[in-house]
Coordinates of C-alpha atoms in Angstrom, one line a residue:
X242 CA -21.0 66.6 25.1
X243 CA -20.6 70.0 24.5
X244 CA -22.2 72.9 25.9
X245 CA -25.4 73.9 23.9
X246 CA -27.0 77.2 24.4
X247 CA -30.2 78.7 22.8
X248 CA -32.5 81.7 23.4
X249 CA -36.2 82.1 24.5
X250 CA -38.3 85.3 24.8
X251 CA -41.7 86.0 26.1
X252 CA -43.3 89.7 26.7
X253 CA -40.3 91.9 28.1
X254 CA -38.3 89.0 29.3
X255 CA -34.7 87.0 27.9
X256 CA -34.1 84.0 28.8
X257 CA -30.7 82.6 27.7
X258 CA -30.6 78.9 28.3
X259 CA -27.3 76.7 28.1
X260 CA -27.5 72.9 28.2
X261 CA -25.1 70.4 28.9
X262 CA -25.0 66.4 30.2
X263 CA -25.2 66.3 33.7
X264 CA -27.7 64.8 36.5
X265 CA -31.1 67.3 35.8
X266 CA -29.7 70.2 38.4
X267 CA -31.4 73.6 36.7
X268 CA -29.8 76.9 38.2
X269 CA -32.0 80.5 37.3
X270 CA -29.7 83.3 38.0
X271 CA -27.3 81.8 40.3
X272 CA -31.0 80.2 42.2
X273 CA -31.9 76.6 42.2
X274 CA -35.4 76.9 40.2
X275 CA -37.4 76.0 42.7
X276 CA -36.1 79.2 44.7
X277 CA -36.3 81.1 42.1
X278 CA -40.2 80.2 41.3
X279 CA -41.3 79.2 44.4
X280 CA -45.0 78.7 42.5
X281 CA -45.5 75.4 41.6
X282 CA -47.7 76.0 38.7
X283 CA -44.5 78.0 37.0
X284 CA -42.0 75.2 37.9
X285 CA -44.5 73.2 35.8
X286 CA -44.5 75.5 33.2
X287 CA -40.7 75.2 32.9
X288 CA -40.1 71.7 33.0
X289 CA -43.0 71.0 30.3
X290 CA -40.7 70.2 27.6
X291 CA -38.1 68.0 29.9
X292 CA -40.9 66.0 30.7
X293 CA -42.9 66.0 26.8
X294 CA -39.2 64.6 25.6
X295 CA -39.1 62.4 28.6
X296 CA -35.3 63.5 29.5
X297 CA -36.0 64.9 33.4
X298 CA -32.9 63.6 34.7
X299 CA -30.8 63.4 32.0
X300 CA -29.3 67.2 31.5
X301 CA -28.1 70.0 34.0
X302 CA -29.4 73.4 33.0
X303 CA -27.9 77.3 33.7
X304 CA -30.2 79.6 32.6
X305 CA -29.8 83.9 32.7
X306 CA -32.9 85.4 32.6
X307 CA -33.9 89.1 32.6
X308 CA -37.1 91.7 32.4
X309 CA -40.3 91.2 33.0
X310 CA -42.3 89.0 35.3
X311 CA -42.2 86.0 36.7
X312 CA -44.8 84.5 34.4
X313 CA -43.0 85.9 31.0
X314 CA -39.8 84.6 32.6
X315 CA -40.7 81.4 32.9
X316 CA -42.4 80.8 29.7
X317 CA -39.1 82.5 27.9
X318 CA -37.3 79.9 30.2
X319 CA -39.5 77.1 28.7
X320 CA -39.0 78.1 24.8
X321 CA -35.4 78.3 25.6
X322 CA -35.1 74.5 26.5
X323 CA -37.4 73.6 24.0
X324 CA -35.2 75.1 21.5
X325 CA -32.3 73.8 23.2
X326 CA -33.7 70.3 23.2
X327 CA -34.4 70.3 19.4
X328 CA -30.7 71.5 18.9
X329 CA -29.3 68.3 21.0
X330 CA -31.9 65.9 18.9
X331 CA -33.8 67.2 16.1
X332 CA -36.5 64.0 16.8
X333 CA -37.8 65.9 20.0
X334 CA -39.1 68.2 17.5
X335 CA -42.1 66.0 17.0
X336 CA -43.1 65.9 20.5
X337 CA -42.9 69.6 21.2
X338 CA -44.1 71.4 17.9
X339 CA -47.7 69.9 18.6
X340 CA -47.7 71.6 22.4
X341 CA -46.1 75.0 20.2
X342 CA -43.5 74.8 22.4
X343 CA -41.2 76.2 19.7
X344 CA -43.2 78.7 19.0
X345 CA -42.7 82.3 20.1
X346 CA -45.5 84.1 21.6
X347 CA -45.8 87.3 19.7
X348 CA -48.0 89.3 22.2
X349 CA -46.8 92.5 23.2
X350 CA -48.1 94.9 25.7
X351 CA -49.5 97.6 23.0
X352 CA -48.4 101.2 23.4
X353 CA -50.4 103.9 25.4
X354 CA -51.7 106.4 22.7
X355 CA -51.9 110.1 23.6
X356 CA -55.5 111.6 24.3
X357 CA -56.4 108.3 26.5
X358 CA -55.7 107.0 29.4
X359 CA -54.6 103.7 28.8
X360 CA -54.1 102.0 25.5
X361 CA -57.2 101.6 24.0
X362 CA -59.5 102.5 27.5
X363 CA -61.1 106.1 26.5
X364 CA -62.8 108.7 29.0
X365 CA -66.4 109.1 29.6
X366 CA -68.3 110.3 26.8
X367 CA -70.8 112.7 27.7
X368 CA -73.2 114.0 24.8
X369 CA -74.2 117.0 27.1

């Protein structure tokens, strides 16, 4: 089997994500995962749809990842093997779209506007 790559992105953060046959090793910049998000509650997050399309073991992943935090990295990490997945076998489509683990989350930090201190946050209004 060939090399399959695919592309995930969350907030500020890329995640590019190659898959290939293997024995379920999964490298994050150079890092096992597990080094690389030491929370367990993230390594969850990323292994969500290994474990939906009930392949754990079955591929070794290499993922580059970049901006943003570890929490947007993660889930760009996730989308990227979802995506990935569905590539490989287009019936694991029907045990992630129901998750929307091929969807991209749109949410973006909105822009600070001038006049105000934070985006939409305003000073105190005083009448008098």
């Amino acid at each position: 089997m060939e090399i399959i790559n695919a592309t995930g992105k969350r907030k500020a953060a890329v995640a590019r994500v190659y898959l290939k046959q293997g024995s379920g090793n999964i490298t994050v910049n150079g890092k096992d995962y597990k080094e690389y998000f030491p929370h367990i509650h993230i390594q969850d997050v990323l292994l969500e749809p290994l474990q939906l399309a009930e392949v754990t073991g079955a591929y070794d992943i290499k993922v580059n990842v970049t901006g943003g935090g570890f929490k947007g990295q993660a889930e760009a990490v996730r989308l990227g093997i979802a995506r990935a997945l569905v590539k490989i076998d287009e019936g694991f489509r029907a045990k992630l779209k129901p998750r929307k683990l091929l969807t991209r989350d749109a949410r973006e930090v909105e822009r600070k506007k001038y006049g105000k201190p934070k985006a939409r946050k305003s000073f105190q209004f005083s009448k008098r």
